[in-house]
PDB file of C-alpha atoms in Angstrom:
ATOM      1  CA  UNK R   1      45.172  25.359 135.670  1.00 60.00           C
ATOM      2  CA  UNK R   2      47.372  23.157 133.715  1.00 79.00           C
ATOM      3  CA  UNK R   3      51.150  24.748 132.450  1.00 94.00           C
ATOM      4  CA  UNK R   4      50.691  24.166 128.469  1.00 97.00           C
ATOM      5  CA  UNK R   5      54.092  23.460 126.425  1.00 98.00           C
ATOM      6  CA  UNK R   6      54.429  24.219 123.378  1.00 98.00           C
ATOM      7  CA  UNK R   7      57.109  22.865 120.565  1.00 98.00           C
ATOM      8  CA  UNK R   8      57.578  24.858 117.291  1.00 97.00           C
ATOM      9  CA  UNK R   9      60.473  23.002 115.142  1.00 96.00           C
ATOM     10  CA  UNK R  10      61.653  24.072 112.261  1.00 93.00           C
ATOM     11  CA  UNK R  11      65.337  24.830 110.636  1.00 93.00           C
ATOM     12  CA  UNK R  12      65.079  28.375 110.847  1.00 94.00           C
ATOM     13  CA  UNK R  13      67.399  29.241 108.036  1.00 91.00           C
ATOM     14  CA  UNK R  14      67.659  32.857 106.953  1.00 87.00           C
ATOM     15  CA  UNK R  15      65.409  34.164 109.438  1.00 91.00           C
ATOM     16  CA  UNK R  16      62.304  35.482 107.798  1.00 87.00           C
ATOM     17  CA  UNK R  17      58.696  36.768 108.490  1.00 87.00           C
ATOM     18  CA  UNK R  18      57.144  33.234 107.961  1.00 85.00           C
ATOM     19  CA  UNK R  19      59.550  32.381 110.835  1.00 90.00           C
ATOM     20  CA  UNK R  20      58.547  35.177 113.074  1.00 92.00           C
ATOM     21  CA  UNK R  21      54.671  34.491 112.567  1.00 90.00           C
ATOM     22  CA  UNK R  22      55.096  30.837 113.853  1.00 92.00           C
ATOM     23  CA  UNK R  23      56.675  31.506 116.668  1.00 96.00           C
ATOM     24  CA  UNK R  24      54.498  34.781 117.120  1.00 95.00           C
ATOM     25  CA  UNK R  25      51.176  31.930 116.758  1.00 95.00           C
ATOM     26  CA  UNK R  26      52.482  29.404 118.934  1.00 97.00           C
ATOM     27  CA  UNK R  27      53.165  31.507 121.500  1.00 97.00           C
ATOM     28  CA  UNK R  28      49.648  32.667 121.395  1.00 97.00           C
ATOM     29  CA  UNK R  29      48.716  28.868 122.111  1.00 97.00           C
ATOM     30  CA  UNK R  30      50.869  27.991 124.956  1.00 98.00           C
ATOM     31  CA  UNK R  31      52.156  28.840 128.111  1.00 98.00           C
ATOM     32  CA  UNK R  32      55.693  28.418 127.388  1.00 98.00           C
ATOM     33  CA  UNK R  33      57.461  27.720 124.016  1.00 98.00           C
ATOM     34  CA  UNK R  34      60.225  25.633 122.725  1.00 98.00           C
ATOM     35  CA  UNK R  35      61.315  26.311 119.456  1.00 98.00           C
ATOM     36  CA  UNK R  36      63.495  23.304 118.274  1.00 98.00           C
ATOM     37  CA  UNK R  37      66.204  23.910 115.749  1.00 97.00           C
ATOM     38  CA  UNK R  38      67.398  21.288 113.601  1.00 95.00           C
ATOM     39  CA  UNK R  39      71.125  20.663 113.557  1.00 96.00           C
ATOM     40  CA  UNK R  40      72.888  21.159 110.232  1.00 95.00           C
ATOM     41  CA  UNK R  41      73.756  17.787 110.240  1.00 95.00           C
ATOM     42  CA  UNK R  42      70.032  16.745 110.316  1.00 94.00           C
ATOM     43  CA  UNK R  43      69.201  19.687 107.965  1.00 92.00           C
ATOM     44  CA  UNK R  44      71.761  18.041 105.193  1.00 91.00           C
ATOM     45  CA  UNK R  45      69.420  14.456 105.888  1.00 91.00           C
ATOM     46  CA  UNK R  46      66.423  16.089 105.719  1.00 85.00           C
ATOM     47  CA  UNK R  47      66.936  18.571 102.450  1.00 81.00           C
ATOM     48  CA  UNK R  48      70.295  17.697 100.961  1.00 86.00           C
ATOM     49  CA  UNK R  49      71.894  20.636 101.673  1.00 84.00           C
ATOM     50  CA  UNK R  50      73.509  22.944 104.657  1.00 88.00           C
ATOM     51  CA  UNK R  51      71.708  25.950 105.885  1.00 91.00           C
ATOM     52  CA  UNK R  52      73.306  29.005 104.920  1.00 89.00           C
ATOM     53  CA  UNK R  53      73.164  30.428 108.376  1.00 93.00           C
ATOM     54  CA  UNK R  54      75.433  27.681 110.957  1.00 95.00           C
ATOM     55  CA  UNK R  55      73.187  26.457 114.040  1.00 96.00           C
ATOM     56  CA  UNK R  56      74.991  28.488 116.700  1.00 96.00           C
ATOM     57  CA  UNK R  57      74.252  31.802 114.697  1.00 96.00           C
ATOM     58  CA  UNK R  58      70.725  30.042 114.104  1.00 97.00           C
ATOM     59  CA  UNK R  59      70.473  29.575 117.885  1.00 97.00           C
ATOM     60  CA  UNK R  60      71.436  32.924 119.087  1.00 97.00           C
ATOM     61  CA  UNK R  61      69.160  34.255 116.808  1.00 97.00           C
ATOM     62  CA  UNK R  62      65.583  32.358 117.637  1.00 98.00           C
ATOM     63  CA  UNK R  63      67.001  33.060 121.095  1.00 97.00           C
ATOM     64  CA  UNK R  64      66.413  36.561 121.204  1.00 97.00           C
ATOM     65  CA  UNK R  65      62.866  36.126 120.012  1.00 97.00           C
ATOM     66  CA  UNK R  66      60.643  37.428 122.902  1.00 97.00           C
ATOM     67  CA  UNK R  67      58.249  34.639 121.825  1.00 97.00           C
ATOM     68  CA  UNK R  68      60.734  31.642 122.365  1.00 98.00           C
ATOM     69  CA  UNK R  69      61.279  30.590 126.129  1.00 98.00           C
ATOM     70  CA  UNK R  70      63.983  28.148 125.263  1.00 98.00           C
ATOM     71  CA  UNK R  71      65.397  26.669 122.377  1.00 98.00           C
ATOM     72  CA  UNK R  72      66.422  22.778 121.713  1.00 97.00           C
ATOM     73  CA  UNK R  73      68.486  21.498 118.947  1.00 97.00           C
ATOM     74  CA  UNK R  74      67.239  18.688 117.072  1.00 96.00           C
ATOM     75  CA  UNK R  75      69.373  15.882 116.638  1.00 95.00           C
ATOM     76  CA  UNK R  76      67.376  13.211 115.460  1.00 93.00           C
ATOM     77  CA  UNK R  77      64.736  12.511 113.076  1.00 90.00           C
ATOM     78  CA  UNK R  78      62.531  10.874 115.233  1.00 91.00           C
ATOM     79  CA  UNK R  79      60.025  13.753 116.926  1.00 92.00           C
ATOM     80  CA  UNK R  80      58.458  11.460 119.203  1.00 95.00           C
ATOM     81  CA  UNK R  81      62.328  10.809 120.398  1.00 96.00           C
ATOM     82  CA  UNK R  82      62.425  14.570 120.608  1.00 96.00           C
ATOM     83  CA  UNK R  83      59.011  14.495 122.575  1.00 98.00           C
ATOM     84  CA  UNK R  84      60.669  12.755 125.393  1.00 97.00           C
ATOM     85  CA  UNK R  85      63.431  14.847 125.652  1.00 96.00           C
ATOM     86  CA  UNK R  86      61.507  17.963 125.821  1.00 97.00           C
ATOM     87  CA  UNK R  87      58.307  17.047 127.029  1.00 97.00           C
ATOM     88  CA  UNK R  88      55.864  19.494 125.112  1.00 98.00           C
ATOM     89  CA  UNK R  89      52.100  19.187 124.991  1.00 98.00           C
ATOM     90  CA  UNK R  90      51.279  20.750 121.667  1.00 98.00           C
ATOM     91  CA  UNK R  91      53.700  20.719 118.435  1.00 98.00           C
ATOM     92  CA  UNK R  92      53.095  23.601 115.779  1.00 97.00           C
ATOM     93  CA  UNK R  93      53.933  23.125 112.091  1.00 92.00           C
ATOM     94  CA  UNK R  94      52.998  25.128 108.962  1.00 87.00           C
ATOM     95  CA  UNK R  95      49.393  23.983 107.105  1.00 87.00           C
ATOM     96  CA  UNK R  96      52.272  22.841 103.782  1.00 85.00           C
ATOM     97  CA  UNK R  97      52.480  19.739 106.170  1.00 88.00           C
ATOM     98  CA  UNK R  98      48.910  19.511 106.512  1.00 92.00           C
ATOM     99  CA  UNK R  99      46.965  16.714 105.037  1.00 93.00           C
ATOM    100  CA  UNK R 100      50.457  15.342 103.320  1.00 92.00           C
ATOM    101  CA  UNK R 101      51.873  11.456 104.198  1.00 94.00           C
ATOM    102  CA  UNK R 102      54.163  12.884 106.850  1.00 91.00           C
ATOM    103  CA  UNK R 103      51.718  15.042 108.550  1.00 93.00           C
ATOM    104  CA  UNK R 104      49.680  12.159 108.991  1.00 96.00           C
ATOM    105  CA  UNK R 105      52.179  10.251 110.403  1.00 94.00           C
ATOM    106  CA  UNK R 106      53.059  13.308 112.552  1.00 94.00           C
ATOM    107  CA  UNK R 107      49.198  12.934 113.676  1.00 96.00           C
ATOM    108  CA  UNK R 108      49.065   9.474 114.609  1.00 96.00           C
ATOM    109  CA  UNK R 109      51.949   9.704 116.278  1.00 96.00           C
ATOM    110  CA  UNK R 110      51.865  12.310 118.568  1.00 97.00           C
ATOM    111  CA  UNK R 111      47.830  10.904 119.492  1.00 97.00           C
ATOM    112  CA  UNK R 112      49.274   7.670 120.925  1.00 96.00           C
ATOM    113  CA  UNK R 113      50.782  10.038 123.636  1.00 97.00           C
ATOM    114  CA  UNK R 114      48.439  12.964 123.881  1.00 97.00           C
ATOM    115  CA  UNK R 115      50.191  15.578 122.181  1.00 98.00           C
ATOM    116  CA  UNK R 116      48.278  17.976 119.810  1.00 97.00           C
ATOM    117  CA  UNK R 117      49.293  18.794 116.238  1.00 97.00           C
ATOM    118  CA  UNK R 118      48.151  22.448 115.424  1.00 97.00           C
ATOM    119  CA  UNK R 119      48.999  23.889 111.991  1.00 95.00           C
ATOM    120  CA  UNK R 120      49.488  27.814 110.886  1.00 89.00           C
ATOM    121  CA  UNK R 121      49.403  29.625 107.299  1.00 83.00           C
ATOM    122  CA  UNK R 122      52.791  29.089 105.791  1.00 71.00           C
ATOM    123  CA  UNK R 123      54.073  32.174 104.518  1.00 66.00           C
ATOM    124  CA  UNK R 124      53.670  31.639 100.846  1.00 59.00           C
ATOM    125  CA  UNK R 125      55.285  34.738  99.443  1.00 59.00           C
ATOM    126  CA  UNK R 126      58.119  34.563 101.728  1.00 60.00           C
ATOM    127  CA  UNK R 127      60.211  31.096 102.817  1.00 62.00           C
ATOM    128  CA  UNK R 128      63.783  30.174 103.160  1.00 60.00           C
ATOM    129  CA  UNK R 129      63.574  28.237  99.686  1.00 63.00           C
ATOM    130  CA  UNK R 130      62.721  31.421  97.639  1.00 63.00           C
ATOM    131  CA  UNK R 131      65.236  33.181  99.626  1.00 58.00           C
ATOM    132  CA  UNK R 132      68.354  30.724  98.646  1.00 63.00           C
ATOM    133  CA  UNK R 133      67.127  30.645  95.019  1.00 66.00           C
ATOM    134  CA  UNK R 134      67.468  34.057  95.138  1.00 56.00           C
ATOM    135  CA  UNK R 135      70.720  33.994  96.785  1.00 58.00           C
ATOM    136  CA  UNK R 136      72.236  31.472  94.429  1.00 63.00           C
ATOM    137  CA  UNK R 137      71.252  33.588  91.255  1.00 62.00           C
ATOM    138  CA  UNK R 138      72.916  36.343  92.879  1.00 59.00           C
ATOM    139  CA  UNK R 139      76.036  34.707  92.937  1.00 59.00           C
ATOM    140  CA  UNK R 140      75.471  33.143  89.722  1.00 63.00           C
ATOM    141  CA  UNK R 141      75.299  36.047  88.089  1.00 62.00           C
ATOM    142  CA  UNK R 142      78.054  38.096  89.793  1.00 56.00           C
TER     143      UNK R 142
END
């Protein structure tokens, strides 16, 4: 029987129930799951802005999720670099990446060295995005 690891990346900003479900789903597809945080540095690159939550707080907190057997932070943009680092055989995003140019790419990649893309629902009514907006009118308005 073969050991099947699993990789579930993500920023993980103002932990929510979209969050939870991911890592609740991958876990339900793997034998052992990485959940791979990416730095705030990277985060900045990647969306133009900090996460409101710093990556040590971030850490501790996907951590303590009794799906996650270990977490890796993401320093890179490269997740084929981040593949041979940590070695996973399946990598789980959210179905917003699915069919989209960098999903794709995600794809091809990740078949030139055997590693299986699986997408889950992303949590429409709840995500980190909505969450800030609603944040930042909060303190707008105070």
């Amino acid at each position: 029987m073969t050991h099947r690891v699993g990789y579930a990346p993500g920023v993980y900003d103002l932990f929510h129930i979209g969050h939870l479900n991911i890592l609740r789903h991958a876990r339900s597809r793997c034998d052992y799951l990485v959940a791979g945080l990416v730095s705030d540095e990277m985060a900045r690159q990647a969306k133009g802005r900090s996460p409101v939550v710093p990556l040590t707080e971030r850490l501790e907190i996907v951590r303590s999720i009794r799906f996650v057997d270990a977490a890796f932070v993401e320093t890179v943009p490269d997740k084929l670099e981040t593949w041979r680092q940590v070695r996973f055989d399946v990598i789980f995003k959210g179905d917003d990446w699915q069919g989209t140019e960098k999903g794709e790419k995600l794809e091809r990649d990740f078949a030139g060295v055997g590693v299986e893309v699986v997408y889950f629902p992303y949590t429409v009514h709840t995500s980190s995005t909505l969450l800030r907006r609603a944040l930042d009118g909060l303190v707008e308005s105070a």
